[in-house]
């Protein structure tokens, strides 16, 4: 599961569990982006904070793991390189890459998009009722025509929660209780993340 996780919230966690059920996954590996390739103009908390918040959030679930592969890699966190890394670790595994549908609709503009479906299926998570534009055509568009790997849509009601709304609430001094795990809320408060003037550019 890829994401900037800025910060991680219950929408991400429910998505991961729903994907695990729907696609009978053995485990879900959370991969916080080191340098999100498309976010050079936006404020993103430092990678070590996003990694630690993700670590705290997934700790109670034995089926969830975390990888720092994108944080350790220099340069932009290209998904094609990450998927190649996991595929190479074990090509006999049926890999799935889970992320938000709004991100996946932009996939044709990602780095090396033709490589993505070579290594994994895609699971595009969205709110219920989200009309996924060109879902069926997407695999063809990015050169996944061999048919082995597909693009799937997964509707998740909890995705009404969003990181941008949480950051906005924190900037305005509003509560984020019940939107993120308590440990994440405590970490954000302790580190003074996302308060007005507290963010850094990556
Ligand atoms: P984003 O563009 O900030 O997010 C788009 C939408 O997807 C937002 O509504 C976001 O909600 C949601 N979303 C993101 N991750 C999610 C997840 N794991 N589960 C459910 N919803 C999710 O997306 P991003 O987080 O920066 O990037 C998503 C993934 O795509 C990352 O792994 C990133 O590295 C990859 N990506 C790769 C390239 C490339 O290779 N060139 C380019 C763009 C993105 P929240 O804001 O609430 O998370």
PDB file of C-alpha atoms in Angstrom, residues 76-168:
ATOM      1  CA  UNK A  76      11.685  10.816  -6.059  1.00  0.00           C
ATOM      2  CA  UNK A  77       9.695   7.772  -4.859  1.00  0.00           C
ATOM      3  CA  UNK A  78       8.683   6.263  -8.163  1.00  0.00           C
ATOM      4  CA  UNK A  79       6.124   3.470  -7.793  1.00  0.00           C
ATOM      5  CA  UNK A  80       7.523   1.599 -10.805  1.00  0.00           C
ATOM      6  CA  UNK A  81      10.885   1.233  -9.002  1.00  0.00           C
ATOM      7  CA  UNK A  82       9.199   0.154  -5.772  1.00  0.00           C
ATOM      8  CA  UNK A  83       7.130  -2.504  -7.509  1.00  0.00           C
ATOM      9  CA  UNK A  84      10.172  -3.786  -9.358  1.00  0.00           C
ATOM     10  CA  UNK A  85      11.966  -4.044  -5.998  1.00  0.00           C
ATOM     11  CA  UNK A  86       9.187  -6.145  -4.429  1.00  0.00           C
ATOM     12  CA  UNK A  87       8.651  -8.258  -7.530  1.00  0.00           C
ATOM     13  CA  UNK A  88      12.368  -9.029  -7.643  1.00  0.00           C
ATOM     14  CA  UNK A  89      12.306 -10.059  -3.966  1.00  0.00           C
ATOM     15  CA  UNK A  90       9.886 -12.832  -4.921  1.00  0.00           C
ATOM     16  CA  UNK A  91       8.515 -13.128  -8.478  1.00  0.00           C
ATOM     17  CA  UNK A  92       6.312 -16.069  -7.433  1.00  0.00           C
ATOM     18  CA  UNK A  93       4.176 -13.797  -5.247  1.00  0.00           C
ATOM     19  CA  UNK A  94       1.010 -12.257  -6.714  1.00  0.00           C
ATOM     20  CA  UNK A  95       1.645  -8.596  -5.835  1.00  0.00           C
ATOM     21  CA  UNK A  96      -1.040  -5.903  -5.523  1.00  0.00           C
ATOM     22  CA  UNK A  97      -0.398  -2.169  -5.249  1.00  0.00           C
ATOM     23  CA  UNK A  98      -3.122  -0.396  -3.254  1.00  0.00           C
ATOM     24  CA  UNK A  99      -3.585   3.361  -3.304  1.00  0.00           C
ATOM     25  CA  UNK A 100      -6.191   6.096  -3.785  1.00  0.00           C
ATOM     26  CA  UNK A 101      -8.245   6.147  -7.007  1.00  0.00           C
ATOM     27  CA  UNK A 102      -7.519   9.881  -7.425  1.00  0.00           C
ATOM     28  CA  UNK A 103      -3.837   9.024  -7.606  1.00  0.00           C
ATOM     29  CA  UNK A 104      -4.329   6.065  -9.971  1.00  0.00           C
ATOM     30  CA  UNK A 105      -6.315   8.087 -12.541  1.00  0.00           C
ATOM     31  CA  UNK A 106      -3.110  10.104 -13.043  1.00  0.00           C
ATOM     32  CA  UNK A 107      -0.999   6.983 -13.560  1.00  0.00           C
ATOM     33  CA  UNK A 108      -0.286   7.661 -17.229  1.00  0.00           C
ATOM     34  CA  UNK A 109       1.787  10.660 -16.071  1.00  0.00           C
ATOM     35  CA  UNK A 110       3.802   8.633 -13.539  1.00  0.00           C
ATOM     36  CA  UNK A 111       7.401   7.599 -14.099  1.00  0.00           C
ATOM     37  CA  UNK A 112       7.638   4.556 -16.364  1.00  0.00           C
ATOM     38  CA  UNK A 113       3.884   3.737 -16.249  1.00  0.00           C
ATOM     39  CA  UNK A 114       4.332   0.843 -18.679  1.00  0.00           C
ATOM     40  CA  UNK A 115       6.324  -0.982 -15.986  1.00  0.00           C
ATOM     41  CA  UNK A 116       3.697  -0.747 -13.259  1.00  0.00           C
ATOM     42  CA  UNK A 117       1.274  -3.465 -14.381  1.00  0.00           C
ATOM     43  CA  UNK A 118       4.239  -5.610 -15.287  1.00  0.00           C
ATOM     44  CA  UNK A 119       4.901  -6.239 -11.611  1.00  0.00           C
ATOM     45  CA  UNK A 120       1.556  -5.976  -9.795  1.00  0.00           C
ATOM     46  CA  UNK A 121      -2.213  -5.619  -9.916  1.00  0.00           C
ATOM     47  CA  UNK A 122      -3.532  -2.204  -8.952  1.00  0.00           C
ATOM     48  CA  UNK A 123      -6.264  -1.603  -6.365  1.00  0.00           C
ATOM     49  CA  UNK A 124      -7.764   1.882  -6.631  1.00  0.00           C
ATOM     50  CA  UNK A 125      -9.518   2.778  -3.383  1.00  0.00           C
ATOM     51  CA  UNK A 126     -12.338   5.289  -3.475  1.00  0.00           C
ATOM     52  CA  UNK A 127     -15.405   6.481  -1.644  1.00  0.00           C
ATOM     53  CA  UNK A 128     -18.624   4.658  -2.617  1.00  0.00           C
ATOM     54  CA  UNK A 129     -20.183   6.124  -5.752  1.00  0.00           C
ATOM     55  CA  UNK A 130     -16.904   7.504  -7.120  1.00  0.00           C
ATOM     56  CA  UNK A 131     -17.235   7.288 -10.897  1.00  0.00           C
ATOM     57  CA  UNK A 132     -13.828   5.979 -11.896  1.00  0.00           C
ATOM     58  CA  UNK A 133     -13.054   7.517 -15.280  1.00  0.00           C
ATOM     59  CA  UNK A 134     -11.703   5.063 -17.844  1.00  0.00           C
ATOM     60  CA  UNK A 135     -11.129   2.295 -15.290  1.00  0.00           C
ATOM     61  CA  UNK A 136     -11.402  -0.430 -17.890  1.00  0.00           C
ATOM     62  CA  UNK A 137      -9.257   1.437 -20.433  1.00  0.00           C
ATOM     63  CA  UNK A 138      -6.542   2.311 -17.923  1.00  0.00           C
ATOM     64  CA  UNK A 139      -4.692  -1.003 -18.156  1.00  0.00           C
ATOM     65  CA  UNK A 140      -4.490  -0.645 -21.960  1.00  0.00           C
ATOM     66  CA  UNK A 141      -3.433   3.005 -21.709  1.00  0.00           C
ATOM     67  CA  UNK A 142      -0.408   2.235 -19.578  1.00  0.00           C
ATOM     68  CA  UNK A 143       0.611  -0.771 -21.587  1.00  0.00           C
ATOM     69  CA  UNK A 144      -0.695  -3.584 -19.391  1.00  0.00           C
ATOM     70  CA  UNK A 145      -2.261  -5.305 -22.335  1.00  0.00           C
ATOM     71  CA  UNK A 146      -0.860  -8.747 -21.584  1.00  0.00           C
ATOM     72  CA  UNK A 147      -3.832  -9.323 -19.284  1.00  0.00           C
ATOM     73  CA  UNK A 148      -1.958 -10.852 -16.355  1.00  0.00           C
ATOM     74  CA  UNK A 149      -2.368  -7.823 -14.092  1.00  0.00           C
ATOM     75  CA  UNK A 150      -5.533  -5.773 -13.767  1.00  0.00           C
ATOM     76  CA  UNK A 151      -6.762  -2.484 -12.309  1.00  0.00           C
ATOM     77  CA  UNK A 152      -9.421  -3.067  -9.634  1.00  0.00           C
ATOM     78  CA  UNK A 153     -11.665  -0.577  -7.848  1.00  0.00           C
ATOM     79  CA  UNK A 154     -12.414  -0.924  -4.139  1.00  0.00           C
ATOM     80  CA  UNK A 155     -15.109   1.227  -2.537  1.00  0.00           C
ATOM     81  CA  UNK A 156     -14.376   2.165   1.079  1.00  0.00           C
ATOM     82  CA  UNK A 157     -16.900   4.279   3.030  1.00  0.00           C
ATOM     83  CA  UNK A 158     -14.214   5.297   5.563  1.00  0.00           C
ATOM     84  CA  UNK A 159     -12.403   7.201   2.789  1.00  0.00           C
ATOM     85  CA  UNK A 160     -14.626  10.152   3.637  1.00  0.00           C
ATOM     86  CA  UNK A 161     -11.681  10.801   5.981  1.00  0.00           C
ATOM     87  CA  UNK A 162      -8.796  12.583   4.246  1.00  0.00           C
ATOM     88  CA  UNK A 163      -5.294  13.697   5.211  1.00  0.00           C
ATOM     89  CA  UNK A 164      -5.918  17.177   3.816  1.00  0.00           C
ATOM     90  CA  UNK A 165      -8.991  17.602   6.032  1.00  0.00           C
ATOM     91  CA  UNK A 166      -7.001  16.418   9.061  1.00  0.00           C
ATOM     92  CA  UNK A 167      -4.201  18.911   8.310  1.00  0.00           C
ATOM     93  CA  UNK A 168      -6.787  21.679   7.907  1.00  0.00           C
TER      94      UNK A 168
END
